[in-house]
Coordinates of N, CA and C in Angstrom, one line a residue:
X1 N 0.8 -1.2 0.0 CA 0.0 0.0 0.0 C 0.9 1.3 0.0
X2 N 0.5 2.3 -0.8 CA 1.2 3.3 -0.9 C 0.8 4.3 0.1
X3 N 2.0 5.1 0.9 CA 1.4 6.0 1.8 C 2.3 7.0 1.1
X4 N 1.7 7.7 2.1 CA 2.5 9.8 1.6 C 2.8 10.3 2.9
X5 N 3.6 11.1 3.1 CA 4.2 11.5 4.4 C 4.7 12.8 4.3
X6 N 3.9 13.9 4.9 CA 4.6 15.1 4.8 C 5.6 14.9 5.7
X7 N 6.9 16.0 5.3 CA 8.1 15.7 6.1 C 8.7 16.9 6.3
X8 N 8.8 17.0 7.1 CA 10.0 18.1 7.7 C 11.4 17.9 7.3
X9 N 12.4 18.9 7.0 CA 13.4 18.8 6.8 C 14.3 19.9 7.7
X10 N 14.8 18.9 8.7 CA 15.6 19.8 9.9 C 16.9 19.9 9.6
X11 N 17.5 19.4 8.3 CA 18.9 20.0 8.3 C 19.3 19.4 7.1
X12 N 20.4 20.1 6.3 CA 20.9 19.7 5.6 C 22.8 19.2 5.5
X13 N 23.2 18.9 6.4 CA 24.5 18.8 6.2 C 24.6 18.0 7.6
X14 N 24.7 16.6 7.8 CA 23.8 16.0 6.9 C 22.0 16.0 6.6
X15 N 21.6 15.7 5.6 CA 20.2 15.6 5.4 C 19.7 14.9 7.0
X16 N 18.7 15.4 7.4 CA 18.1 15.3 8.5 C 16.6 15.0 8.2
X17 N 15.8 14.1 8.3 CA 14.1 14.3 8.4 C 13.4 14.7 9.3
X18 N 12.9 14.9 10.1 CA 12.4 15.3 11.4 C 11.6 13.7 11.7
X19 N 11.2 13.6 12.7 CA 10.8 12.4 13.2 C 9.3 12.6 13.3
X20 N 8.8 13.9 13.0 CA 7.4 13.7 13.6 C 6.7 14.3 11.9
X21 N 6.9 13.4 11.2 CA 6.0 13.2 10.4 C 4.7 12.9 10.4
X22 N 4.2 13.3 9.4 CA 2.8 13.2 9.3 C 2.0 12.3 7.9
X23 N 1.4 11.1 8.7 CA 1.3 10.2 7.4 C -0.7 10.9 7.0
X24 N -0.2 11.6 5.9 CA -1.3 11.9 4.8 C -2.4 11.5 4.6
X25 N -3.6 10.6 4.9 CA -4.4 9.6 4.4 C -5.3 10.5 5.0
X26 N -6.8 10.0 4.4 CA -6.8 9.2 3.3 C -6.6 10.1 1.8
X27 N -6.1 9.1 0.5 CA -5.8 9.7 -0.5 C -6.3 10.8 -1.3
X28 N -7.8 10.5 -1.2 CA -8.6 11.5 -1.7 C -8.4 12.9 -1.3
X29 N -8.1 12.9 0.1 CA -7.6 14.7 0.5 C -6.8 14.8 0.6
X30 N -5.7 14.1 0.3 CA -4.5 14.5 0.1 C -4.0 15.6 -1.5
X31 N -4.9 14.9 -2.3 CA -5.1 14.8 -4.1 C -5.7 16.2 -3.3
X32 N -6.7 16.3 -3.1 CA -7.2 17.9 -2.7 C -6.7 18.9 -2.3
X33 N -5.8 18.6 -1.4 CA -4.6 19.3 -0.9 C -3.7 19.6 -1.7
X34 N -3.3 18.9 -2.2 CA -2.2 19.1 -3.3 C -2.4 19.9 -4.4
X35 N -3.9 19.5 -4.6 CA -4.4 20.5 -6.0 C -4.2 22.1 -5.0
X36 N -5.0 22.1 -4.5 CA -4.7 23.3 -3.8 C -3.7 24.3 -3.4
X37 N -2.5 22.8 -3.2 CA -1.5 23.9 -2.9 C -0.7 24.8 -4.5
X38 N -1.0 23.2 -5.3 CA -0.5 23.5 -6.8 C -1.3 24.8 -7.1
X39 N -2.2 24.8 -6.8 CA -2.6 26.5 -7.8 C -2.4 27.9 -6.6
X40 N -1.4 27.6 -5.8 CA -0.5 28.5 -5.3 C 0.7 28.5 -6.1
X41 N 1.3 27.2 -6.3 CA 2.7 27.4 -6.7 C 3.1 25.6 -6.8
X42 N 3.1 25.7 -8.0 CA 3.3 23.8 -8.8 C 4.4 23.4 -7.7
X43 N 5.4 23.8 -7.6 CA 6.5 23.4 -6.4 C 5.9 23.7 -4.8
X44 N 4.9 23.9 -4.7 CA 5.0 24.3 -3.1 C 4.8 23.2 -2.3
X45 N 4.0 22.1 -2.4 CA 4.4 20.6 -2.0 C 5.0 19.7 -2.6
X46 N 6.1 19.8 -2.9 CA 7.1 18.7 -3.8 C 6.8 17.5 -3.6
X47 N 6.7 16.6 -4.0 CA 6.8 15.5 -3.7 C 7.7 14.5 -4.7
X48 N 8.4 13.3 -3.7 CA 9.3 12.4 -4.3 C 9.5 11.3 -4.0
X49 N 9.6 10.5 -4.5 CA 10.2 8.8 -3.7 C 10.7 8.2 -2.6
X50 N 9.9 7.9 -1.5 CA 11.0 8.1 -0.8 C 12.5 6.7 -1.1
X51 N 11.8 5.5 -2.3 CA 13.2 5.0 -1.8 C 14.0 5.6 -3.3
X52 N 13.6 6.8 -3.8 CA 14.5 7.0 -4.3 C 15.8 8.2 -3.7
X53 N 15.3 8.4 -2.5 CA 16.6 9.3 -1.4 C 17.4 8.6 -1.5
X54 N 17.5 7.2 -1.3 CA 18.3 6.6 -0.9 C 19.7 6.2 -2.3
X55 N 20.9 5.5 -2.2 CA 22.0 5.1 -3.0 C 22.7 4.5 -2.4
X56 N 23.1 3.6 -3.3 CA 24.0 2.3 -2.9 C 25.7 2.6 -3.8
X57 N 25.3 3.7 -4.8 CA 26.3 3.8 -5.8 C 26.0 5.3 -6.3
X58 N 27.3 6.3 -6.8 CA 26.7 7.2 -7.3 C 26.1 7.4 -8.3
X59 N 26.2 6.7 -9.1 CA 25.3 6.6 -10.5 C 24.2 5.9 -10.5
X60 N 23.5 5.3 -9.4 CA 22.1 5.0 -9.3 C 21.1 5.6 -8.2
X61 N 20.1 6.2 -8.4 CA 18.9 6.7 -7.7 C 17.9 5.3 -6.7
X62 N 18.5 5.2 -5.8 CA 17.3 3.9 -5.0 C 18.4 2.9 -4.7
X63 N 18.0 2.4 -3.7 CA 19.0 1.2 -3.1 C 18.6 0.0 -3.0
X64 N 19.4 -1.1 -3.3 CA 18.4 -2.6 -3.1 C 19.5 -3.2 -1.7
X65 N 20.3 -2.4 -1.4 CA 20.7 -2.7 0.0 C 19.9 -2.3 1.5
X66 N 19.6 -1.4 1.3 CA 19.2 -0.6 2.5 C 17.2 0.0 2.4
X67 N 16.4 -0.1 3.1 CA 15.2 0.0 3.0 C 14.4 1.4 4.0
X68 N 14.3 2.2 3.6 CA 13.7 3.5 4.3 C 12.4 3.4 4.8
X69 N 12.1 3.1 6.4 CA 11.0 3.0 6.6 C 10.7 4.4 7.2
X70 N 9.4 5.2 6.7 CA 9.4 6.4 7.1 C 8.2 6.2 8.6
X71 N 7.5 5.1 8.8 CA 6.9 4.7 10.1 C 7.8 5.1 11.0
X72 N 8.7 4.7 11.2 CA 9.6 4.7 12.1 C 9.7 6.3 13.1
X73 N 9.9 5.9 14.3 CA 9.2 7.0 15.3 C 10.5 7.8 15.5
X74 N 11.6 8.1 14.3 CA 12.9 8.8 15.0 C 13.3 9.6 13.7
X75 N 13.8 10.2 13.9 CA 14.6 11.6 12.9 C 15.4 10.1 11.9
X76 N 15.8 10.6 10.7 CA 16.1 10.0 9.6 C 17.4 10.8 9.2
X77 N 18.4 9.9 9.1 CA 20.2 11.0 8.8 C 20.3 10.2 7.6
X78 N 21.1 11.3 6.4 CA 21.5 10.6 5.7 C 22.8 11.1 5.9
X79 N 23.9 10.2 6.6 CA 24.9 10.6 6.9 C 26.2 9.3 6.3
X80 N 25.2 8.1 5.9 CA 26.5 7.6 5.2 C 26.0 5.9 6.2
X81 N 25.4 6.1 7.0 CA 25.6 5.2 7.9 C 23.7 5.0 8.7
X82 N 23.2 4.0 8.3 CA 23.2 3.2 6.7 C 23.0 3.9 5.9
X83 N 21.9 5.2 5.7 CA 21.7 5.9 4.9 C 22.5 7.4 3.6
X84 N 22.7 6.5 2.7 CA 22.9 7.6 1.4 C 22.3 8.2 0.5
X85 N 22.5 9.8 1.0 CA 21.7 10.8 0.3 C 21.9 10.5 -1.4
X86 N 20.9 9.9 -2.3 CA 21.0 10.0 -4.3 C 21.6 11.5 -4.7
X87 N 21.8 11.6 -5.9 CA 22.4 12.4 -6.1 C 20.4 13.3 -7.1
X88 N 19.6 12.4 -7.0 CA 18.5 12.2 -7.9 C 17.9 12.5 -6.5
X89 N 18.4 12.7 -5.0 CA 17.5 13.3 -4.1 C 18.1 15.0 -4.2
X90 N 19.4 14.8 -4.2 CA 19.8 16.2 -4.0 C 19.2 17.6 -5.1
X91 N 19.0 16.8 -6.0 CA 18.8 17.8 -7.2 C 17.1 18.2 -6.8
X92 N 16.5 16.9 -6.1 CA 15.3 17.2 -5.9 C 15.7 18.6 -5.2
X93 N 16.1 18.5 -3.7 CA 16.4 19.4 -2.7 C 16.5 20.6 -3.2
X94 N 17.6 20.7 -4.0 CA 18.3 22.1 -4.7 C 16.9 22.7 -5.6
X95 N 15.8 22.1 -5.6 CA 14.3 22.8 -6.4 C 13.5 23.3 -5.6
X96 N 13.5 22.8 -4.3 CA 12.5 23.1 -3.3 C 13.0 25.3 -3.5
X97 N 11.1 25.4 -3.1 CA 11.4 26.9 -2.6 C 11.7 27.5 -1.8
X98 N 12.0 28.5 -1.3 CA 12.7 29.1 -0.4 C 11.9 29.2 0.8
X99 N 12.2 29.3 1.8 CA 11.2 28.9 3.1 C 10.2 29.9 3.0
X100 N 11.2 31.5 2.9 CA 10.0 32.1 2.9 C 8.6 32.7 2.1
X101 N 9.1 32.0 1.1 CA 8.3 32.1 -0.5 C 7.3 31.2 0.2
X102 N 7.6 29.7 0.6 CA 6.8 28.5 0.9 C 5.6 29.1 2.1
X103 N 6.4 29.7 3.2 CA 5.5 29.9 4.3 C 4.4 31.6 3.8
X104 N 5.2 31.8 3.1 CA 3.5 33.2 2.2 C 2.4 32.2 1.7
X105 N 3.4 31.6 1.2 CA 2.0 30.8 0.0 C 1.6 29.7 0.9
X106 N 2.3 28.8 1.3 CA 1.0 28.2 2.9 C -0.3 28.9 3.6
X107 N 0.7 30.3 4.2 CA -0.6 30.8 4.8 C -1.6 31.5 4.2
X108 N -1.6 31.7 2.7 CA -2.3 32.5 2.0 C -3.5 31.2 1.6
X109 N -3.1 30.0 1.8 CA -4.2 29.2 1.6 C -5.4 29.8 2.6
X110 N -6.4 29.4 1.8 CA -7.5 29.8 2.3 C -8.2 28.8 3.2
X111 N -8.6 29.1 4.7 CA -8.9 28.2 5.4 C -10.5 27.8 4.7
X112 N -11.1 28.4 4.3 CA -12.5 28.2 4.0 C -12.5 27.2 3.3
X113 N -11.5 27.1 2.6 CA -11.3 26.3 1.1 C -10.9 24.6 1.4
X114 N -10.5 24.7 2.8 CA -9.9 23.5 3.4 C -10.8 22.7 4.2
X115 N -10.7 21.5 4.7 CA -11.5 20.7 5.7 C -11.1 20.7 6.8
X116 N -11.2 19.6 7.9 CA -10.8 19.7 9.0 C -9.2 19.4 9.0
X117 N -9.4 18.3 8.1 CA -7.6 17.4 7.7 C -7.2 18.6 7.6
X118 N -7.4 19.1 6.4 CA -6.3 19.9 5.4 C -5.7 21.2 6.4
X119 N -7.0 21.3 7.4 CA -6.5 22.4 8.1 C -5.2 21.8 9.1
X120 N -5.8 20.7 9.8 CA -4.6 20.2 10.3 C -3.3 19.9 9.5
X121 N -3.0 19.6 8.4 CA -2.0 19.2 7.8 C -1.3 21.2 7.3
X122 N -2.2 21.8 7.1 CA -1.7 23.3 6.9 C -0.9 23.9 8.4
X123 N -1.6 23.7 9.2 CA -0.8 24.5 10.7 C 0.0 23.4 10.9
X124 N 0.4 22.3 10.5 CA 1.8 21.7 10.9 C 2.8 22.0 9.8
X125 N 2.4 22.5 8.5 CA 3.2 22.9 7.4 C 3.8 24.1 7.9
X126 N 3.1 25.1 8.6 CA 3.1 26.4 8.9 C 4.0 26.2 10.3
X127 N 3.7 25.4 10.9 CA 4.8 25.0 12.2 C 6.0 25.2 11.7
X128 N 6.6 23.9 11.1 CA 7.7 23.6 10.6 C 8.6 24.8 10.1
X129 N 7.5 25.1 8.9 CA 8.1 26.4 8.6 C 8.7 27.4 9.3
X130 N 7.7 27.8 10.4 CA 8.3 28.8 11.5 C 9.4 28.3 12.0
X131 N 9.7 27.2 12.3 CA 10.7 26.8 13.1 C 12.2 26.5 11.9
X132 N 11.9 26.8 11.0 CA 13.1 26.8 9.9 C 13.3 25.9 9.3
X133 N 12.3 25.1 9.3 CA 12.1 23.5 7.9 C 11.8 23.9 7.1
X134 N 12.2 22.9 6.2 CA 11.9 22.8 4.3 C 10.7 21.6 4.7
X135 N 9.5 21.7 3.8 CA 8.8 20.8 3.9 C 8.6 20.1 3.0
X136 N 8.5 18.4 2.7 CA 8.3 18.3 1.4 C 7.2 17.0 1.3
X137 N 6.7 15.9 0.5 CA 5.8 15.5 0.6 C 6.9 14.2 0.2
X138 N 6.7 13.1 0.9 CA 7.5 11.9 0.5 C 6.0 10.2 -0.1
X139 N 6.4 9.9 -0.7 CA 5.6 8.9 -1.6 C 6.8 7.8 -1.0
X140 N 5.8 6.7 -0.3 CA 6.7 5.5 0.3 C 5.9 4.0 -0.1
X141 N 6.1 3.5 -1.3 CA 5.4 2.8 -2.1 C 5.7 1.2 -1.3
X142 N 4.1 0.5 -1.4 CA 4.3 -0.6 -0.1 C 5.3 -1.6 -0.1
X143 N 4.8 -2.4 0.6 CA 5.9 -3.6 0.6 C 5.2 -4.6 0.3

C-alpha cells in the first residue's frame, strides 16, 4: 500500500528528516490538498520517492541494499551510515522553494477552502516552517 508523508526537513548537512511526520491519508484529501496547494505554486508541496533518497552507488537513484521505513518513530540521517543521500534526491532538494516564498504561500491558503484534515496538515506545514524546515511531501510505495 502506498502511503504519503509530509516531512520536515531539519537539516541539511547532513540531510536530516524530522521524526514527527505526518502520514497523509486518506488519499482522496490528500489529491485535494495538493491540488490546492499546486494553484499557489506547482513546487510548493514537492513530492518524491522516498526510496529514491536513498543510493547504494553514485550513479544510481534507490537502493536494493538498505530499505527507508518512514513509520519509524525517530529523525532520519543521511549521513553515510546506513543511509545515502542520491544524487537524484539532491537535485530534488536544490528545487525546493525558499522557506519564505513557501511559508507566504501556505498561509495565503484559504482556510474556508480547506477541511478539517487539510486544516490540520496546513498548521503543521506552517509550524515547521516557523521553526526553519523545508517541507516536502514523501511517496513510500508498499511492501
Amino acid at each position: 500500500m502506498t502511503r504519503y508523508w509530509l516531512t520536515p526537513i531539519v537539516g541539511y548537512s547532513p540531510l536530516v528528516l524530522g521524526a514527527d511526520r505526518l502520514d497523509c491519508s486518506p488519499l482522496a484529501k490528500l489529491e485535494a490538498f495538493r491540488e490546492l496547494a499546486n494553484g499557489r505554486h506547482p513546487r510548493l508541496l514537492s513530492m518524491f520517492k522516498a526510496s529514491l533518497l536513498l543510493s547504494d552507488d553514485e550513479e544510481i537513484c534507490g537502493s536494493e541494499l538498505v530499505e527507508l521505513d518512514l513509520a519509524r518513530s525517530d529523525a532520519i540521517v543521511f549521513n553515510g551510515d546506513p543511509f545515502h543521500l542520491s544524487h537524484c534526491a539532491e537535485a530534488f532538494l536544490d528545487r525546493l522553494l525558499k522557506r519564505k516564498e513557501a511559508l507566504e504561500l501556505v498561509s495565503s491558503l484559504n482556510d474556508s477552502a480547506l477541511d478539517a484534515q487539510h486544516i490540520i496538515w496546513k498548521n503543521q506545514w506552517l509550524r515547521w516552517l516557523e521553526l526553519g524546515c523545508d517541507v516536502i511531501l514523501l511517496r513510500e510505495d508498499g511492501r
